[in-house]
Amino acid sequence: MAPSRTDLVALIDDPVPFLESDDPVLRRMAVTALAPDSVRHHRSVLDALARDDEPEIRASVAEKLAFGGSEAMDTLEGLRSDAEAMVREAVATAYGEVGNSDALDWLIETAATDPDRGVREAAVAALGAIGDDAAVESLLAFIAEGPPQVRRRAIAAITVFDDPRIESAITRAAFDRNPSVREAAEMVVGRQLGGG
């Protein structure tokens, strides 16, 4: 059953009371609507919701924990091995938003081995967002031999780094057998040639 108009109006006004609603749709919407600057104040409820039966709610919590500061990282770490791909993808995205270099090993491993394509792509994007030079070797390897989606995403992610090997890796990728990988490489080369 869909939430009532009254509930929706009240949730928009103040999502906090709905974090513990019996209705999973309202719980998820409340997590999503929670103001980033109030995440730390409601950490205990979010920690409980990180164990919710509904994967959509756990994924929403993972995304929101990006605003929870360093103390939220334990909860985020607990979601890394979630059975649902949407949750692991949200965790990877949150790490990228936080810029947490402590998560590099997990992101590299996830980008290489997660069975879900979206999770692998999110992990690669997070490596670029974090911008830690320790990720360069892995990103170069992903460009050379990852699945097509990972190769394409790694091309975009590696452009934030300054390493002499990057230009040749992207040039080689411009001749990749996969058209989407070639297109990603050509776009980077075009931006470099155009100066922008």
PDB file of C-alpha atoms in Angstrom:
ATOM      1  CA  MET A   1       0.000   0.000   0.000  1.00  0.00           C
ATOM      2  CA  ALA A   2       1.335   3.409  -0.958  1.00  0.00           C
ATOM      3  CA  PRO A   3       2.001   5.978   1.790  1.00  0.00           C
ATOM      4  CA  SER A   4      -0.818   8.458   2.373  1.00  0.00           C
ATOM      5  CA  ARG A   5      -0.572  12.047   1.209  1.00  0.00           C
ATOM      6  CA  THR A   6      -0.661  13.134   4.861  1.00  0.00           C
ATOM      7  CA  ASP A   7       2.335  10.942   5.679  1.00  0.00           C
ATOM      8  CA  LEU A   8       4.257  12.223   2.681  1.00  0.00           C
ATOM      9  CA  VAL A   9       3.635  15.851   3.585  1.00  0.00           C
ATOM     10  CA  ALA A  10       4.687  15.182   7.185  1.00  0.00           C
ATOM     11  CA  LEU A  11       7.789  13.294   6.027  1.00  0.00           C
ATOM     12  CA  ILE A  12       8.890  16.200   3.844  1.00  0.00           C
ATOM     13  CA  ASP A  13       8.440  18.537   6.791  1.00  0.00           C
ATOM     14  CA  ASP A  14      10.364  16.292   9.213  1.00  0.00           C
ATOM     15  CA  PRO A  15      11.667  12.877   8.111  1.00  0.00           C
ATOM     16  CA  VAL A  16      13.086  11.904  11.524  1.00  0.00           C
ATOM     17  CA  PRO A  17       9.904  10.371  13.019  1.00  0.00           C
ATOM     18  CA  PHE A  18       9.546   8.201   9.914  1.00  0.00           C
ATOM     19  CA  LEU A  19      12.984   6.611  10.282  1.00  0.00           C
ATOM     20  CA  GLU A  20      11.352   4.078  12.588  1.00  0.00           C
ATOM     21  CA  SER A  21       8.091   3.703  10.673  1.00  0.00           C
ATOM     22  CA  ASP A  22       6.549   0.251  10.247  1.00  0.00           C
ATOM     23  CA  ASP A  23       6.218   1.033   6.536  1.00  0.00           C
ATOM     24  CA  PRO A  24       9.474   0.211   4.684  1.00  0.00           C
ATOM     25  CA  VAL A  25       8.668   2.725   1.933  1.00  0.00           C
ATOM     26  CA  LEU A  26       8.401   5.503   4.509  1.00  0.00           C
ATOM     27  CA  ARG A  27      11.608   4.353   6.240  1.00  0.00           C
ATOM     28  CA  ARG A  28      13.519   4.476   2.951  1.00  0.00           C
ATOM     29  CA  MET A  29      12.070   7.860   2.026  1.00  0.00           C
ATOM     30  CA  ALA A  30      12.937   9.188   5.485  1.00  0.00           C
ATOM     31  CA  VAL A  31      16.555   8.083   5.158  1.00  0.00           C
ATOM     32  CA  THR A  32      16.760   9.704   1.732  1.00  0.00           C
ATOM     33  CA  ALA A  33      15.146  12.929   2.978  1.00  0.00           C
ATOM     34  CA  LEU A  34      17.334  13.201   6.078  1.00  0.00           C
ATOM     35  CA  ALA A  35      19.419  16.373   5.893  1.00  0.00           C
ATOM     36  CA  PRO A  36      23.155  15.647   5.507  1.00  0.00           C
ATOM     37  CA  ASP A  37      24.001  17.854   8.489  1.00  0.00           C
ATOM     38  CA  SER A  38      21.745  15.805  10.771  1.00  0.00           C
ATOM     39  CA  VAL A  39      23.211  12.386   9.899  1.00  0.00           C
ATOM     40  CA  ARG A  40      25.635  12.414  12.835  1.00  0.00           C
ATOM     41  CA  HIS A  41      22.830  13.256  15.248  1.00  0.00           C
ATOM     42  CA  HIS A  42      20.753  10.264  14.091  1.00  0.00           C
ATOM     43  CA  ARG A  43      23.569   7.744  13.804  1.00  0.00           C
ATOM     44  CA  SER A  44      22.090   5.201  16.212  1.00  0.00           C
ATOM     45  CA  VAL A  45      18.890   4.957  14.160  1.00  0.00           C
ATOM     46  CA  LEU A  46      20.872   4.782  10.910  1.00  0.00           C
ATOM     47  CA  ASP A  47      23.086   2.057  12.390  1.00  0.00           C
ATOM     48  CA  ALA A  48      19.946   0.045  13.151  1.00  0.00           C
ATOM     49  CA  LEU A  49      18.571   0.700   9.664  1.00  0.00           C
ATOM     50  CA  ALA A  50      21.841  -0.602   8.195  1.00  0.00           C
ATOM     51  CA  ARG A  51      20.532  -4.020   9.336  1.00  0.00           C
ATOM     52  CA  ASP A  52      17.008  -3.491   7.938  1.00  0.00           C
ATOM     53  CA  ASP A  53      15.431  -6.424   6.076  1.00  0.00           C
ATOM     54  CA  GLU A  54      14.852  -4.209   3.024  1.00  0.00           C
ATOM     55  CA  PRO A  55      17.932  -3.859   0.785  1.00  0.00           C
ATOM     56  CA  GLU A  56      16.695  -0.512  -0.570  1.00  0.00           C
ATOM     57  CA  ILE A  57      16.824   0.872   2.963  1.00  0.00           C
ATOM     58  CA  ARG A  58      20.327  -0.512   3.602  1.00  0.00           C
ATOM     59  CA  ALA A  59      21.484   1.057   0.316  1.00  0.00           C
ATOM     60  CA  SER A  60      19.944   4.410   1.268  1.00  0.00           C
ATOM     61  CA  VAL A  61      21.689   4.245   4.636  1.00  0.00           C
ATOM     62  CA  ALA A  62      25.037   3.522   2.957  1.00  0.00           C
ATOM     63  CA  GLU A  63      24.607   6.571   0.713  1.00  0.00           C
ATOM     64  CA  LYS A  64      23.643   8.772   3.660  1.00  0.00           C
ATOM     65  CA  LEU A  65      26.609   7.599   5.769  1.00  0.00           C
ATOM     66  CA  ALA A  66      28.884   9.517   3.396  1.00  0.00           C
ATOM     67  CA  PHE A  67      27.773  12.533   5.442  1.00  0.00           C
ATOM     68  CA  GLY A  68      28.342  10.839   8.796  1.00  0.00           C
ATOM     69  CA  GLY A  69      32.011  11.626   9.287  1.00  0.00           C
ATOM     70  CA  SER A  70      34.734   9.199  10.293  1.00  0.00           C
ATOM     71  CA  GLU A  71      32.600   7.645  13.023  1.00  0.00           C
ATOM     72  CA  ALA A  72      30.162   6.378  10.346  1.00  0.00           C
ATOM     73  CA  MET A  73      32.873   4.355   8.615  1.00  0.00           C
ATOM     74  CA  ASP A  74      32.405   1.340  10.900  1.00  0.00           C
ATOM     75  CA  THR A  75      28.778   1.029   9.846  1.00  0.00           C
ATOM     76  CA  LEU A  76      29.711   1.516   6.205  1.00  0.00           C
ATOM     77  CA  GLU A  77      32.383  -1.160   6.524  1.00  0.00           C
ATOM     78  CA  GLY A  78      29.776  -3.557   7.881  1.00  0.00           C
ATOM     79  CA  LEU A  79      27.760  -3.132   4.670  1.00  0.00           C
ATOM     80  CA  ARG A  80      30.661  -4.068   2.365  1.00  0.00           C
ATOM     81  CA  SER A  81      29.738  -7.749   2.331  1.00  0.00           C
ATOM     82  CA  ASP A  82      25.987  -7.252   1.971  1.00  0.00           C
ATOM     83  CA  ALA A  83      24.352  -9.951  -0.166  1.00  0.00           C
ATOM     84  CA  GLU A  84      22.561  -7.334  -2.272  1.00  0.00           C
ATOM     85  CA  ALA A  85      24.506  -5.662  -5.075  1.00  0.00           C
ATOM     86  CA  MET A  86      22.625  -2.368  -4.698  1.00  0.00           C
ATOM     87  CA  VAL A  87      23.966  -2.070  -1.145  1.00  0.00           C
ATOM     88  CA  ARG A  88      27.578  -2.820  -2.116  1.00  0.00           C
ATOM     89  CA  GLU A  89      27.284  -0.313  -4.963  1.00  0.00           C
ATOM     90  CA  ALA A  90      26.027   2.341  -2.526  1.00  0.00           C
ATOM     91  CA  VAL A  91      28.939   1.571  -0.189  1.00  0.00           C
ATOM     92  CA  ALA A  92      31.465   2.048  -3.003  1.00  0.00           C
ATOM     93  CA  THR A  93      29.808   5.309  -4.036  1.00  0.00           C
ATOM     94  CA  ALA A  94      29.826   6.545  -0.438  1.00  0.00           C
ATOM     95  CA  TYR A  95      33.545   5.807  -0.105  1.00  0.00           C
ATOM     96  CA  GLY A  96      34.163   7.896  -3.206  1.00  0.00           C
ATOM     97  CA  GLU A  97      32.131  10.775  -1.818  1.00  0.00           C
ATOM     98  CA  VAL A  98      33.918  10.605   1.509  1.00  0.00           C
ATOM     99  CA  GLY A  99      37.333  10.339  -0.145  1.00  0.00           C
ATOM    100  CA  ASN A 100      38.317   7.580   2.262  1.00  0.00           C
ATOM    101  CA  SER A 101      41.738   6.175   1.324  1.00  0.00           C
ATOM    102  CA  ASP A 102      41.332   3.530   4.033  1.00  0.00           C
ATOM    103  CA  ALA A 103      38.880   1.805   1.688  1.00  0.00           C
ATOM    104  CA  LEU A 104      41.309   1.503  -1.257  1.00  0.00           C
ATOM    105  CA  ASP A 105      42.074  -2.194  -0.799  1.00  0.00           C
ATOM    106  CA  TRP A 106      38.389  -3.077  -0.614  1.00  0.00           C
ATOM    107  CA  LEU A 107      37.553  -0.898  -3.629  1.00  0.00           C
ATOM    108  CA  ILE A 108      40.359  -2.422  -5.716  1.00  0.00           C
ATOM    109  CA  GLU A 109      39.323  -5.963  -4.773  1.00  0.00           C
ATOM    110  CA  THR A 110      35.662  -5.147  -5.411  1.00  0.00           C
ATOM    111  CA  ALA A 111      36.413  -3.587  -8.793  1.00  0.00           C
ATOM    112  CA  ALA A 112      38.286  -6.727  -9.785  1.00  0.00           C
ATOM    113  CA  THR A 113      36.068  -9.473  -8.397  1.00  0.00           C
ATOM    114  CA  ASP A 114      32.530  -8.404  -7.497  1.00  0.00           C
ATOM    115  CA  PRO A 115      30.025 -10.477  -9.491  1.00  0.00           C
ATOM    116  CA  ASP A 116      27.895  -7.402 -10.197  1.00  0.00           C
ATOM    117  CA  ARG A 117      28.839  -5.017 -13.000  1.00  0.00           C
ATOM    118  CA  GLY A 118      27.330  -1.944 -11.326  1.00  0.00           C
ATOM    119  CA  VAL A 119      29.276  -2.598  -8.128  1.00  0.00           C
ATOM    120  CA  ARG A 120      32.543  -2.977 -10.058  1.00  0.00           C
ATOM    121  CA  GLU A 121      31.899   0.281 -11.925  1.00  0.00           C
ATOM    122  CA  ALA A 122      31.057   2.148  -8.706  1.00  0.00           C
ATOM    123  CA  ALA A 123      34.260   0.863  -7.088  1.00  0.00           C
ATOM    124  CA  VAL A 124      36.381   2.055 -10.013  1.00  0.00           C
ATOM    125  CA  ALA A 125      34.662   5.451 -10.008  1.00  0.00           C
ATOM    126  CA  ALA A 126      35.337   5.729  -6.268  1.00  0.00           C
ATOM    127  CA  LEU A 127      39.033   5.054  -6.834  1.00  0.00           C
ATOM    128  CA  GLY A 128      39.135   8.051  -9.150  1.00  0.00           C
ATOM    129  CA  ALA A 129      37.069  10.186  -6.777  1.00  0.00           C
ATOM    130  CA  ILE A 130      39.403   9.419  -3.872  1.00  0.00           C
ATOM    131  CA  GLY A 131      42.416  10.292  -6.010  1.00  0.00           C
ATOM    132  CA  ASP A 132      44.996   8.365  -3.984  1.00  0.00           C
ATOM    133  CA  ASP A 133      48.080   7.551  -6.074  1.00  0.00           C
ATOM    134  CA  ALA A 134      48.050   4.030  -4.631  1.00  0.00           C
ATOM    135  CA  ALA A 135      45.149   3.270  -7.012  1.00  0.00           C
ATOM    136  CA  VAL A 136      47.049   4.075 -10.224  1.00  0.00           C
ATOM    137  CA  GLU A 137      48.560   0.590 -10.699  1.00  0.00           C
ATOM    138  CA  SER A 138      45.168  -1.066 -10.362  1.00  0.00           C
ATOM    139  CA  LEU A 139      43.457   1.438 -12.657  1.00  0.00           C
ATOM    140  CA  LEU A 140      46.129   0.858 -15.310  1.00  0.00           C
ATOM    141  CA  ALA A 141      45.564  -2.892 -14.977  1.00  0.00           C
ATOM    142  CA  PHE A 142      41.787  -2.427 -15.266  1.00  0.00           C
ATOM    143  CA  ILE A 143      42.230  -0.372 -18.456  1.00  0.00           C
ATOM    144  CA  ALA A 144      44.400  -3.104 -19.946  1.00  0.00           C
ATOM    145  CA  GLU A 145      42.445  -6.191 -18.984  1.00  0.00           C
ATOM    146  CA  GLY A 146      39.236  -5.542 -17.082  1.00  0.00           C
ATOM    147  CA  PRO A 147      35.750  -6.274 -18.389  1.00  0.00           C
ATOM    148  CA  PRO A 148      34.584  -3.622 -20.894  1.00  0.00           C
ATOM    149  CA  GLN A 149      32.530  -1.643 -18.355  1.00  0.00           C
ATOM    150  CA  VAL A 150      35.448  -1.587 -15.936  1.00  0.00           C
ATOM    151  CA  ARG A 151      37.910  -0.588 -18.679  1.00  0.00           C
ATOM    152  CA  ARG A 152      35.639   2.281 -19.711  1.00  0.00           C
ATOM    153  CA  ARG A 153      35.121   3.479 -16.139  1.00  0.00           C
ATOM    154  CA  ALA A 154      38.834   3.155 -15.333  1.00  0.00           C
ATOM    155  CA  ILE A 155      39.687   5.474 -18.238  1.00  0.00           C
ATOM    156  CA  ALA A 156      37.509   8.191 -16.716  1.00  0.00           C
ATOM    157  CA  ALA A 157      38.785   7.511 -13.194  1.00  0.00           C
ATOM    158  CA  ILE A 158      42.478   7.641 -14.043  1.00  0.00           C
ATOM    159  CA  THR A 159      42.332  11.098 -15.613  1.00  0.00           C
ATOM    160  CA  VAL A 160      42.581  12.733 -12.163  1.00  0.00           C
ATOM    161  CA  PHE A 161      46.077  11.331 -11.650  1.00  0.00           C
ATOM    162  CA  ASP A 162      49.433  12.582 -12.866  1.00  0.00           C
ATOM    163  CA  ASP A 163      51.478   9.594 -13.979  1.00  0.00           C
ATOM    164  CA  PRO A 164      53.559   9.289 -17.158  1.00  0.00           C
ATOM    165  CA  ARG A 165      52.027   5.869 -17.988  1.00  0.00           C
ATOM    166  CA  ILE A 166      48.480   7.169 -18.212  1.00  0.00           C
ATOM    167  CA  GLU A 167      48.733   8.794 -21.628  1.00  0.00           C
ATOM    168  CA  SER A 168      49.994   5.627 -23.317  1.00  0.00           C
ATOM    169  CA  ALA A 169      47.359   3.499 -21.562  1.00  0.00           C
ATOM    170  CA  ILE A 170      44.583   5.766 -22.809  1.00  0.00           C
ATOM    171  CA  THR A 171      46.093   5.893 -26.295  1.00  0.00           C
ATOM    172  CA  ARG A 172      46.122   2.071 -26.394  1.00  0.00           C
ATOM    173  CA  ALA A 173      42.521   2.049 -25.152  1.00  0.00           C
ATOM    174  CA  ALA A 174      41.536   4.220 -28.134  1.00  0.00           C
ATOM    175  CA  PHE A 175      42.145   1.060 -30.213  1.00  0.00           C
ATOM    176  CA  ASP A 176      40.298  -1.278 -27.822  1.00  0.00           C
ATOM    177  CA  ARG A 177      38.127  -4.021 -29.340  1.00  0.00           C
ATOM    178  CA  ASN A 178      35.098  -2.685 -27.439  1.00  0.00           C
ATOM    179  CA  PRO A 179      33.430   0.417 -28.948  1.00  0.00           C
ATOM    180  CA  SER A 180      32.408   1.938 -25.595  1.00  0.00           C
ATOM    181  CA  VAL A 181      35.990   1.656 -24.305  1.00  0.00           C
ATOM    182  CA  ARG A 182      37.311   3.231 -27.511  1.00  0.00           C
ATOM    183  CA  GLU A 183      34.779   6.043 -27.190  1.00  0.00           C
ATOM    184  CA  ALA A 184      35.773   6.745 -23.568  1.00  0.00           C
ATOM    185  CA  ALA A 185      39.457   6.872 -24.536  1.00  0.00           C
ATOM    186  CA  GLU A 186      38.777   9.059 -27.569  1.00  0.00           C
ATOM    187  CA  MET A 187      36.841  11.509 -25.399  1.00  0.00           C
ATOM    188  CA  VAL A 188      39.792  11.832 -23.016  1.00  0.00           C
ATOM    189  CA  VAL A 189      42.250  12.229 -25.888  1.00  0.00           C
ATOM    190  CA  GLY A 190      39.946  14.835 -27.466  1.00  0.00           C
ATOM    191  CA  ARG A 191      39.811  16.826 -24.221  1.00  0.00           C
ATOM    192  CA  GLN A 192      43.597  16.706 -23.957  1.00  0.00           C
ATOM    193  CA  LEU A 193      44.058  17.869 -27.547  1.00  0.00           C
ATOM    194  CA  GLY A 194      41.418  20.565 -27.104  1.00  0.00           C
ATOM    195  CA  GLY A 195      43.084  21.788 -23.938  1.00  0.00           C
ATOM    196  CA  GLY A 196      39.970  21.271 -21.821  1.00  0.00           C
TER     197      GLY A 196
END
